[in-house]
Short mmCIF file of C-alpha atoms in Angstrom, two decimals:
data_model
loop_
_atom_site.label_atom_id
_atom_site.label_comp_id
_atom_site.label_asym_id
_atom_site.label_seq_id
_atom_site.Cartn_x
_atom_site.Cartn_y
_atom_site.Cartn_z
CA UNK A 1 -4.91 3.99 -34.07
CA UNK A 2 -3.41 6.20 -31.32
CA UNK A 3 0.38 6.04 -31.02
CA UNK A 4 2.82 7.14 -28.28
CA UNK A 5 4.91 9.98 -29.66
CA UNK A 6 6.97 11.41 -26.76
CA UNK A 7 7.30 11.82 -23.01
CA UNK A 8 8.56 14.24 -20.38
CA UNK A 9 9.85 13.66 -16.85
CA UNK A 10 9.77 15.97 -13.86
CA UNK A 11 11.82 16.00 -10.66
CA UNK A 12 9.39 17.32 -8.01
CA UNK A 13 10.54 17.81 -4.39
CA UNK A 14 8.91 19.08 -1.24
CA UNK A 15 10.77 20.47 1.86
CA UNK A 16 9.27 18.10 4.44
CA UNK A 17 12.59 18.10 6.32
CA UNK A 18 11.88 21.65 7.54
CA UNK A 19 8.94 20.53 9.69
CA UNK A 20 9.80 16.90 10.47
CA UNK A 21 6.95 15.63 8.31
CA UNK A 22 7.69 12.10 7.15
CA UNK A 23 10.48 11.56 9.69
CA UNK A 24 11.24 8.14 11.14
CA UNK A 25 14.13 6.29 12.76
CA UNK A 26 15.83 5.40 9.48
CA UNK A 27 14.80 8.40 7.37
CA UNK A 28 15.31 11.25 9.82
CA UNK A 29 15.65 14.16 7.36
CA UNK A 30 13.65 13.31 4.25
CA UNK A 31 12.28 15.65 1.58
CA UNK A 32 9.30 13.90 0.01
CA UNK A 33 9.72 13.80 -3.77
CA UNK A 34 8.13 12.44 -6.91
CA UNK A 35 9.76 11.36 -10.15
CA UNK A 36 6.98 11.80 -12.68
CA UNK A 37 6.40 11.05 -16.35
CA UNK A 38 3.85 12.37 -18.82
CA UNK A 39 3.32 10.24 -21.91
CA UNK A 40 2.12 12.07 -25.02
CA UNK A 41 0.27 10.54 -27.96
CA UNK A 42 -0.70 11.70 -31.45
CA UNK A 43 -4.11 12.48 -29.95
CA UNK A 44 -4.07 15.86 -28.26
CA UNK A 45 -6.86 14.64 -25.97
CA UNK A 46 -4.98 11.71 -24.46
CA UNK A 47 -1.95 11.86 -22.17
CA UNK A 48 -0.84 9.48 -19.45
CA UNK A 49 0.66 10.40 -16.09
CA UNK A 50 2.73 8.17 -13.82
CA UNK A 51 5.05 8.61 -10.89
CA UNK A 52 7.19 6.94 -8.35
CA UNK A 53 8.17 8.16 -4.89
CA UNK A 54 11.55 9.01 -3.33
CA UNK A 55 12.62 11.10 -0.34
CA UNK A 56 14.91 13.65 -2.01
CA UNK A 57 18.46 13.12 -3.18
CA UNK A 58 18.49 10.57 -6.00
CA UNK A 59 15.12 11.66 -7.41
CA UNK A 60 16.99 12.98 -10.46
CA UNK A 61 18.62 9.58 -10.93
CA UNK A 62 15.18 7.93 -11.02
CA UNK A 63 14.07 10.51 -13.62
CA UNK A 64 16.99 9.49 -15.85
CA UNK A 65 16.05 5.80 -15.44
CA UNK A 66 12.46 6.62 -16.35
CA UNK A 67 13.69 8.10 -19.61
CA UNK A 68 15.61 4.92 -20.42
CA UNK A 69 12.57 2.73 -19.81
CA UNK A 70 10.14 5.03 -21.60
CA UNK A 71 12.21 5.09 -24.77
CA UNK A 72 11.05 1.53 -25.35
CA UNK A 73 7.43 2.54 -25.86
CA UNK A 74 7.93 5.41 -28.34
CA UNK A 75 5.96 4.56 -31.52
CA UNK A 76 3.89 1.85 -29.79
CA UNK A 77 0.19 1.67 -30.56
CA UNK A 78 -1.90 2.08 -27.44
CA UNK A 79 -4.40 -0.64 -28.23
CA UNK A 80 -1.56 -3.12 -28.77
CA UNK A 81 -0.26 -2.29 -25.27
CA UNK A 82 -3.72 -2.42 -23.71
CA UNK A 83 -4.66 -5.76 -25.26
CA UNK A 84 -2.22 -7.63 -23.04
CA UNK A 85 -0.94 -5.50 -20.16
CA UNK A 86 0.93 -8.44 -18.70
CA UNK A 87 2.90 -8.80 -21.91
CA UNK A 88 3.42 -5.04 -21.95
CA UNK A 89 4.89 -5.19 -18.45
CA UNK A 90 7.18 -8.08 -19.44
CA UNK A 91 8.35 -5.91 -22.36
CA UNK A 92 9.09 -2.97 -20.04
CA UNK A 93 11.35 -5.08 -17.83
CA UNK A 94 12.78 -7.08 -20.74
CA UNK A 95 15.59 -4.85 -22.00
CA UNK A 96 18.63 -7.04 -21.19
CA UNK A 97 21.02 -4.12 -20.67
CA UNK A 98 18.66 -2.18 -18.39
CA UNK A 99 17.71 -5.40 -16.62
CA UNK A 100 21.37 -5.93 -15.67
CA UNK A 101 21.23 -2.96 -13.31
CA UNK A 102 18.32 -4.53 -11.41
CA UNK A 103 17.16 -7.08 -12.11
CA UNK A 104 13.61 -6.10 -11.17
CA UNK A 105 14.71 -4.04 -8.15
CA UNK A 106 16.23 -0.72 -7.26
CA UNK A 107 16.22 2.44 -9.35
CA UNK A 108 15.32 0.68 -12.61
CA UNK A 109 12.30 -0.93 -10.96
CA UNK A 110 11.14 2.40 -9.51
CA UNK A 111 11.42 3.83 -13.02
CA UNK A 112 9.43 0.97 -14.49
CA UNK A 113 6.72 1.64 -11.92
CA UNK A 114 6.31 5.21 -13.17
CA UNK A 115 6.08 4.11 -16.81
CA UNK A 116 3.73 1.20 -16.14
CA UNK A 117 1.46 3.42 -14.03
CA UNK A 118 1.39 6.00 -16.84
CA UNK A 119 0.35 3.35 -19.38
CA UNK A 120 -2.42 2.24 -17.05
CA UNK A 121 -3.46 5.87 -16.73
CA UNK A 122 -3.70 6.07 -20.51
CA UNK A 123 -5.70 2.86 -20.59
CA UNK A 124 -8.20 4.08 -17.99
CA UNK A 125 -8.58 7.50 -19.59
CA UNK A 126 -9.08 5.95 -23.05
CA UNK A 127 -12.07 4.02 -21.62
CA UNK A 128 -13.43 6.96 -19.65
CA UNK A 129 -13.07 5.16 -16.30
CA UNK A 130 -11.03 5.50 -13.12
CA UNK A 131 -8.40 2.76 -12.85
CA UNK A 132 -10.21 0.73 -10.19
CA UNK A 133 -13.37 0.66 -12.34
CA UNK A 134 -11.42 -0.27 -15.46
CA UNK A 135 -10.02 -3.35 -13.73
CA UNK A 136 -13.20 -4.14 -11.78
CA UNK A 137 -15.05 -4.37 -15.10
CA UNK A 138 -12.52 -6.78 -16.60
CA UNK A 139 -13.38 -10.43 -17.10
CA UNK A 140 -11.22 -12.93 -15.20
CA UNK A 141 -9.41 -13.68 -18.44
CA UNK A 142 -8.60 -9.98 -19.02
CA UNK A 143 -7.39 -9.61 -15.43
CA UNK A 144 -5.03 -12.57 -15.76
CA UNK A 145 -3.67 -11.13 -19.03
CA UNK A 146 -2.96 -7.89 -17.22
CA UNK A 147 -0.36 -9.20 -14.78
CA UNK A 148 2.75 -11.38 -14.74
CA UNK A 149 3.28 -14.88 -13.40
CA UNK A 150 6.99 -15.19 -14.11
CA UNK A 151 8.89 -16.51 -11.07
CA UNK A 152 5.69 -17.01 -9.02
CA UNK A 153 4.03 -19.92 -10.83
CA UNK A 154 5.14 -22.24 -8.02
CA UNK A 155 2.71 -20.33 -5.79
CA UNK A 156 -0.02 -19.37 -8.22
CA UNK A 157 -0.57 -20.26 -11.87
CA UNK A 158 -2.67 -18.38 -14.41
CA UNK A 159 -5.14 -21.28 -14.28
CA UNK A 160 -5.44 -21.01 -10.49
CA UNK A 161 -5.87 -17.25 -10.71
CA UNK A 162 -8.66 -17.68 -13.27
CA UNK A 163 -10.47 -20.07 -10.95
CA UNK A 164 -10.12 -17.70 -7.97
CA UNK A 165 -11.39 -14.72 -9.98
CA UNK A 166 -14.31 -16.67 -11.43
CA UNK A 167 -15.37 -17.68 -7.93
CA UNK A 168 -15.43 -13.99 -6.94
CA UNK A 169 -17.57 -12.95 -9.92
CA UNK A 170 -20.64 -13.69 -7.87
CA UNK A 171 -21.35 -10.69 -5.67
CA UNK A 172 -18.91 -8.36 -7.46
CA UNK A 173 -21.59 -5.83 -8.37
CA UNK A 174 -22.93 -5.87 -4.82
CA UNK A 175 -19.42 -5.28 -3.38
CA UNK A 176 -18.91 -2.35 -5.71
CA UNK A 177 -22.20 -0.82 -4.68
CA UNK A 178 -21.47 -1.31 -1.00
CA UNK A 179 -18.07 0.33 -1.13
CA UNK A 180 -19.53 3.23 -3.10
CA UNK A 181 -22.00 3.71 -0.24
CA UNK A 182 -19.82 3.26 2.85
CA UNK A 183 -16.29 3.71 1.60
CA UNK A 184 -13.16 1.94 2.79
CA UNK A 185 -11.50 1.99 6.26
CA UNK A 186 -8.41 4.14 6.67
CA UNK A 187 -5.70 4.77 9.23
CA UNK A 188 -3.54 7.82 9.76
CA UNK A 189 0.23 8.13 10.03
CA UNK A 190 0.42 11.92 10.10
CA UNK A 191 0.01 12.13 13.88
CA UNK A 192 3.02 10.00 14.70
CA UNK A 193 6.10 11.18 12.77
CA UNK A 194 9.26 10.69 14.78
CA UNK A 195 10.41 14.33 15.03
CA UNK A 196 7.10 15.65 16.32
CA UNK A 197 7.14 16.72 19.96
CA UNK A 198 4.61 15.27 22.41
CA UNK A 199 2.35 18.29 22.26
CA UNK A 200 2.07 18.06 18.48
CA UNK A 201 1.47 14.30 18.63
CA UNK A 202 -1.33 14.82 21.17
CA UNK A 203 -2.94 17.64 19.15
CA UNK A 204 -2.81 15.71 15.86
CA UNK A 205 -4.15 12.53 17.50
CA UNK A 206 -7.14 14.48 18.84
CA UNK A 207 -7.67 16.06 15.42
CA UNK A 208 -7.57 12.62 13.79
CA UNK A 209 -10.23 11.37 16.23
CA UNK A 210 -12.36 14.37 15.35
CA UNK A 211 -11.95 13.44 11.68
CA UNK A 212 -13.24 9.95 12.38
CA UNK A 213 -10.05 7.88 12.51
CA UNK A 214 -9.87 4.84 14.79
CA UNK A 215 -6.53 3.42 13.60
CA UNK A 216 -3.30 5.30 14.35
CA UNK A 217 0.31 4.60 13.42
CA UNK A 218 3.41 5.95 15.18
CA UNK A 219 7.10 5.80 14.27
CA UNK A 220 9.47 4.02 16.64
CA UNK A 221 13.08 2.88 16.84
CA UNK A 222 15.27 5.88 17.64
CA UNK A 223 14.99 5.83 21.47
CA UNK A 224 13.14 3.27 23.52
CA UNK A 225 12.08 5.53 26.40
CA UNK A 226 10.74 8.08 23.94
CA UNK A 227 8.88 5.38 22.02
CA UNK A 228 7.21 4.06 25.17
CA UNK A 229 6.29 7.52 26.39
CA UNK A 230 4.77 8.51 23.04
CA UNK A 231 2.92 5.20 22.78
CA UNK A 232 1.41 5.68 26.21
CA UNK A 233 0.48 9.25 25.30
CA UNK A 234 -1.36 8.17 22.16
CA UNK A 235 -3.01 5.30 24.04
CA UNK A 236 -4.18 7.63 26.79
CA UNK A 237 -6.04 9.69 24.19
CA UNK A 238 -7.44 7.00 21.90
CA UNK A 239 -8.51 4.75 24.81
CA UNK A 240 -10.35 7.57 26.62
CA UNK A 241 -14.11 7.64 25.87
CA UNK A 242 -14.04 11.36 26.65
CA UNK A 243 -11.98 11.92 23.50
CA UNK A 244 -14.94 10.88 21.34
CA UNK A 245 -18.28 12.53 20.52
CA UNK A 246 -21.42 10.97 22.06
CA UNK A 247 -22.43 9.61 18.62
CA UNK A 248 -19.22 7.57 18.27
CA UNK A 249 -19.59 3.84 17.64
CA UNK A 250 -16.62 1.46 17.49
CA UNK A 251 -15.89 -0.59 14.41
CA UNK A 252 -17.40 -4.03 14.04
CA UNK A 253 -15.83 -6.83 16.14
CA UNK A 254 -14.78 -8.64 12.98
CA UNK A 255 -12.80 -5.70 11.69
CA UNK A 256 -11.00 -5.41 15.05
CA UNK A 257 -10.19 -9.11 15.44
CA UNK A 258 -6.68 -9.66 16.81
CA UNK A 259 -5.72 -6.00 16.50
CA UNK A 260 -5.24 -5.36 20.24
CA UNK A 261 -7.97 -2.74 20.10
CA UNK A 262 -8.45 -0.72 23.26
CA UNK A 263 -11.71 -0.12 25.19
CA UNK A 264 -12.93 2.44 22.66
CA UNK A 265 -12.21 0.14 19.72
CA UNK A 266 -9.15 2.09 18.62
CA UNK A 267 -6.01 0.45 17.24
CA UNK A 268 -2.36 1.46 17.50
CA UNK A 269 0.30 0.41 15.01
CA UNK A 270 4.08 0.91 15.11
CA UNK A 271 6.63 1.35 12.32
CA UNK A 272 10.41 0.91 12.81
CA UNK A 273 11.36 1.53 9.13
CA UNK A 274 14.02 -1.21 9.03
CA UNK A 275 16.19 0.24 11.79
CA UNK A 276 16.76 -2.93 13.91
CA UNK A 277 18.60 -6.21 13.66
CA UNK A 278 16.41 -9.25 14.29
CA UNK A 279 17.21 -9.78 17.98
CA UNK A 280 16.94 -6.07 18.72
CA UNK A 281 13.58 -5.91 16.90
CA UNK A 282 12.20 -8.71 19.09
CA UNK A 283 13.45 -7.25 22.38
CA UNK A 284 12.47 -3.66 21.58
CA UNK A 285 8.97 -4.63 20.48
CA UNK A 286 8.53 -6.87 23.51
CA UNK A 287 9.34 -3.82 25.63
CA UNK A 288 6.62 -1.84 23.88
CA UNK A 289 4.05 -4.64 24.24
CA UNK A 290 2.23 -2.84 27.11
CA UNK A 291 1.06 -0.28 24.52
CA UNK A 292 -0.65 -3.16 22.68
CA UNK A 293 0.20 -2.46 19.05
CA UNK A 294 -1.58 -4.40 16.34
CA UNK A 295 1.68 -4.85 14.44
CA UNK A 296 5.28 -3.75 14.14
CA UNK A 297 6.01 -2.61 10.59
CA UNK A 298 9.35 -3.06 8.85
CA UNK A 299 11.12 -4.30 11.98
CA UNK A 300 14.30 -5.22 10.11
CA UNK A 301 15.92 -5.21 6.67
CA UNK A 302 13.24 -5.60 3.97
CA UNK A 303 15.21 -8.35 2.21
CA UNK A 304 15.52 -10.50 5.34
CA UNK A 305 12.63 -12.89 4.85
CA UNK A 306 13.72 -15.35 7.52
CA UNK A 307 14.44 -12.51 9.93
CA UNK A 308 10.85 -11.33 9.61
CA UNK A 309 9.68 -14.87 10.18
CA UNK A 310 11.76 -15.15 13.38
CA UNK A 311 10.40 -11.82 14.65
CA UNK A 312 6.83 -12.87 13.92
CA UNK A 313 7.28 -16.16 15.74
CA UNK A 314 8.75 -14.45 18.79
CA UNK A 315 5.99 -11.80 18.98
CA UNK A 316 3.07 -14.15 18.32
CA UNK A 317 2.56 -14.98 22.05
CA UNK A 318 2.08 -11.24 22.63
CA UNK A 319 -0.53 -11.06 19.84
CA UNK A 320 1.65 -8.53 18.00
CA UNK A 321 1.81 -9.08 14.27
CA UNK A 322 4.42 -8.21 11.64
CA UNK A 323 3.75 -5.99 8.63
CA UNK A 324 5.99 -5.11 5.73
CA UNK A 325 6.05 -4.34 2.03
CA UNK A 326 6.87 -0.71 1.33
CA UNK A 327 10.44 -1.73 0.47
CA UNK A 328 9.66 -5.19 -0.90
CA UNK A 329 11.31 -4.90 -4.28
CA UNK A 330 9.16 -7.20 -6.30
CA UNK A 331 6.54 -9.98 -6.32
CA UNK A 332 9.22 -12.59 -5.55
CA UNK A 333 9.94 -10.92 -2.20
CA UNK A 334 6.24 -11.04 -1.33
CA UNK A 335 6.11 -14.67 -2.47
CA UNK A 336 8.80 -15.60 0.03
CA UNK A 337 7.30 -13.52 2.84
CA UNK A 338 4.05 -15.41 2.36
CA UNK A 339 5.69 -18.81 2.00
CA UNK A 340 7.80 -18.31 5.16
CA UNK A 341 4.78 -17.13 7.17
CA UNK A 342 6.79 -14.01 7.88
CA UNK A 343 3.98 -11.41 7.78
CA UNK A 344 0.49 -10.83 9.13
CA UNK A 345 -0.18 -7.73 6.99
CA UNK A 346 0.77 -7.28 3.34
CA UNK A 347 1.75 -3.69 2.48
CA UNK A 348 2.04 -3.37 -1.26
CA UNK A 349 3.34 -0.12 -2.78
CA UNK A 350 2.41 0.65 -6.39
CA UNK A 351 5.52 2.80 -6.75
CA UNK A 352 8.01 0.34 -5.23
CA UNK A 353 6.66 -2.64 -7.10
CA UNK A 354 6.88 -1.95 -10.83
CA UNK A 355 3.43 -0.48 -11.20
CA UNK A 356 -0.15 -1.74 -11.26
CA UNK A 357 0.66 -4.85 -13.34
CA UNK A 358 3.00 -6.28 -10.69
CA UNK A 359 0.69 -5.25 -7.86
CA UNK A 360 -2.06 -7.40 -9.34
CA UNK A 361 0.19 -10.47 -9.07
CA UNK A 362 0.79 -9.83 -5.36
CA UNK A 363 -2.97 -9.38 -4.73
CA UNK A 364 -3.55 -12.79 -6.27
CA UNK A 365 -0.82 -14.47 -4.18
CA UNK A 366 -1.95 -12.84 -0.93
CA UNK A 367 -5.51 -13.98 -1.53
CA UNK A 368 -4.36 -17.60 -1.43
CA UNK A 369 -2.73 -17.34 1.99
CA UNK A 370 -4.64 -17.39 5.27
CA UNK A 371 -3.80 -17.10 8.96
CA UNK A 372 -5.59 -18.86 11.78
CA UNK A 373 -6.14 -16.45 14.65
CA UNK A 374 -7.69 -17.07 18.08
CA UNK A 375 -11.21 -15.72 18.53
CA UNK A 376 -12.84 -15.70 21.95
CA UNK A 377 -16.59 -16.23 22.22
CA UNK A 378 -18.71 -16.32 25.37
CA UNK A 379 -18.23 -20.10 25.41
CA UNK A 380 -14.75 -20.94 24.17
CA UNK A 381 -11.56 -19.88 22.40
CA UNK A 382 -11.51 -21.00 18.77
CA UNK A 383 -9.29 -20.48 15.73
CA UNK A 384 -10.80 -18.40 12.97
CA UNK A 385 -9.58 -18.32 9.37
CA UNK A 386 -8.52 -14.88 8.10
CA UNK A 387 -7.10 -13.82 4.80
CA UNK A 388 -3.95 -11.74 5.08
CA UNK A 389 -5.03 -8.09 5.04
CA UNK A 390 -3.90 -5.92 2.18
CA UNK A 391 -2.97 -2.55 3.69
CA UNK A 392 -1.15 -0.57 0.98
CA UNK A 393 1.73 1.68 1.92
CA UNK A 394 0.80 5.25 1.07
CA UNK A 395 2.92 7.37 3.43
CA UNK A 396 4.37 9.72 0.83
CA UNK A 397 3.53 12.42 -1.69
CA UNK A 398 1.26 10.93 -4.35
CA UNK A 399 1.07 7.49 -2.78
CA UNK A 400 -2.37 8.00 -1.29
CA UNK A 401 -3.46 9.23 -4.69
CA UNK A 402 -2.33 5.84 -6.06
CA UNK A 403 -3.35 3.34 -3.41
CA UNK A 404 -7.10 3.85 -3.27
CA UNK A 405 -7.73 2.25 -6.65
CA UNK A 406 -5.83 -0.85 -5.59
CA UNK A 407 -8.14 -1.26 -2.59
CA UNK A 408 -11.00 1.22 -3.33
CA UNK A 409 -12.57 4.04 -1.28
CA UNK A 410 -12.00 4.67 2.40
CA UNK A 411 -14.40 4.69 5.41
CA UNK A 412 -14.03 5.56 9.08
CA UNK A 413 -13.17 7.95 7.69
CA UNK A 414 -14.18 7.35 4.08
CA UNK A 415 -11.87 8.19 1.22
CA UNK A 416 -13.21 8.79 -2.25
CA UNK A 417 -11.27 9.58 -5.41
CA UNK A 418 -12.08 10.62 -8.92
CA UNK A 419 -8.96 10.63 -11.08
CA UNK A 420 -7.84 7.74 -13.27
CA UNK A 421 -4.87 6.62 -11.19
CA UNK A 422 -4.70 6.62 -7.43
CA UNK A 423 -2.98 4.30 -4.89
CA UNK A 424 -6.12 3.35 -3.15
CA UNK A 425 -7.09 1.69 -6.41
CA UNK A 426 -5.20 -1.29 -5.09
CA UNK A 427 -7.68 -1.57 -2.28
CA UNK A 428 -10.70 -1.22 -4.46
CA UNK A 429 -9.46 -3.81 -6.93
CA UNK A 430 -8.56 -6.23 -4.14
CA UNK A 431 -11.94 -5.91 -2.45
CA UNK A 432 -14.20 -5.92 -5.49
CA UNK A 433 -12.32 -8.38 -7.72
CA UNK A 434 -9.77 -10.51 -5.85
CA UNK A 435 -10.29 -11.13 -2.14
CA UNK A 436 -13.95 -10.10 -1.79
CA UNK A 437 -13.37 -8.81 1.76
CA UNK A 438 -12.38 -5.57 3.41
CA UNK A 439 -12.65 -6.91 6.95
CA UNK A 440 -9.52 -6.06 8.97
CA UNK A 441 -8.12 -4.02 6.03
CA UNK A 442 -7.19 -0.36 6.40
CA UNK A 443 -5.61 2.12 4.02
CA UNK A 444 -2.83 4.47 5.00
CA UNK A 445 -3.60 8.23 4.84
CA UNK A 446 -1.25 11.13 5.16
CA UNK A 447 -2.11 14.82 4.79
CA UNK A 448 0.99 16.29 3.14
CA UNK A 449 0.99 18.53 0.07
CA UNK A 450 -2.39 17.31 -1.13
CA UNK A 451 -2.95 20.80 -2.54
CA UNK A 452 -0.60 20.06 -5.45
CA UNK A 453 -2.96 17.42 -6.85
CA UNK A 454 -5.89 18.16 -9.13
CA UNK A 455 -7.88 15.29 -7.67
CA UNK A 456 -7.33 14.76 -3.98
CA UNK A 457 -8.64 12.19 -1.52
CA UNK A 458 -11.89 13.12 0.16
CA UNK A 459 -12.16 12.04 3.78
CA UNK A 460 -15.65 11.57 5.15
CA UNK A 461 -16.07 10.54 8.76
CA UNK A 462 -18.86 7.97 8.84
CA UNK A 463 -18.27 6.44 12.27
#
C-alpha cells in the first residue's frame, strides 16, 4: 500500500506590482504569490501538488505553516486517507497546538488548504481522473464522507446532505455531458484593475469582448469620481452594439435575471475589496448605481456578517446585490452569511477555505438557500425562486487553475481544463453533483502568469 514519505514546499512570487496587475483599493501594491507543497510517496509514479495564494510578503510564513501541517501525514497510507476524506480533513485541523493559532482561520488555515488540496490531487491521480470527475463519480455516501459537518449541523446534517445528493442523482450524467459540450460561463477581472489607466481599461475591455466575455468586473473604492468615470467608460463599450461582431447573441434571459444587464446583455460587477465601513459602502455604491452593477463585492470587512446584511438591505431597492467570500475564513462564516441573508452571490475560494473538503460543505449549505427575485413578464411582475449562485473567487495566480473543478468548465467564453486539481473544479462539482444548475453562475478568469502552469485554462468563445 502506497505511503507518504516526504514533502517539499516552495515560495513562488510574481512581480505584479510592477504593472499594476491585481491592484485594488485595499491591495494597491501586491505581488501575486503561491505557497506550494509537493507530497512524495514510496511510489515514484505518484506525487501530489497543492497550493494556497498570497500577495507577497508573508508567503514564506505560510510555507512554514504548511510544513507544520504536512508533518502530520508523513507515514500515512494513501488509501486510509482516501477512504474518508472528511475524517482526513478533521485530522489535518485537529492538532491542538496548531489549532490554537487559528482556530480554522488565518495562516494555519491557508496552510491546511495547501495540504488538503495536495491530498485530493493524490487521490485524483491515483484514480486516473481529474478532480471534478473523481467527485462527480462518487456516490452520495462517498461525497458526504468527503467533507465536514462540524459546527454547521444546525444548518445541514449529513442525513440532509445525503437526501439532497440522492435527489440530484437523476440527470447527473446528462449534466456532465452538457457541460462537456458547451462549457461553463465565465467573467473577466483582468480589464478592471485599479491602477490601470482609462486607455488600458478600454483596450482590455474591447479585447475581452472579442474573446467572448459578456460579464466584466472592475475594482472600486479608492476615489469616487474615478470609479464613476471608469464605470461609465466600461458601460459605454459593453452596452454599444457596435462593439460586438454581427454573429453575437446575448446570453439567455434566465442567466441574466436580476443582473442589471445592459441592452447588449452585458453585465458589470464591482469589487471594493473590504475598503469601506458599512455606511460608506452604502452611500458609495448608491452613488455608482447609475452604472447598474449586478453586485458590489466585499463592500466591508469580511468578518462583519451583519454589516453585509445591512448593506444588502439598503441596496436591494436599487437591484444591486452583495457578493463576498474570498476572505471568508471558513464554513462557519459562510453559514452566518447565508443565515443572515447577507449575500446574493457566494464566492468560495479553495485556497482561503481549507481545501476541497471544506469547500464541499459550503456547496451543500449554499444549495439549501434560495432568494426570491422579481421577474417581469409581458403580463405581470412576479417573484421567482433562485438558488444563490456559486461564483468562485479565482483572481490570483493558480486560483483559476483550482476553481474550475469546483464548478466545471467555462462557456461564453468556455474554459476547459485537464489537470487533476483546478479551481474551476468547484464549479463543475457544484453543477453536476450538488445544485444541478449553472444558471446565473459565472466563474472568475484572470490572465496572469498562466505560462508557468503545465495545464492552463482554455478559453473558447462560444457566444
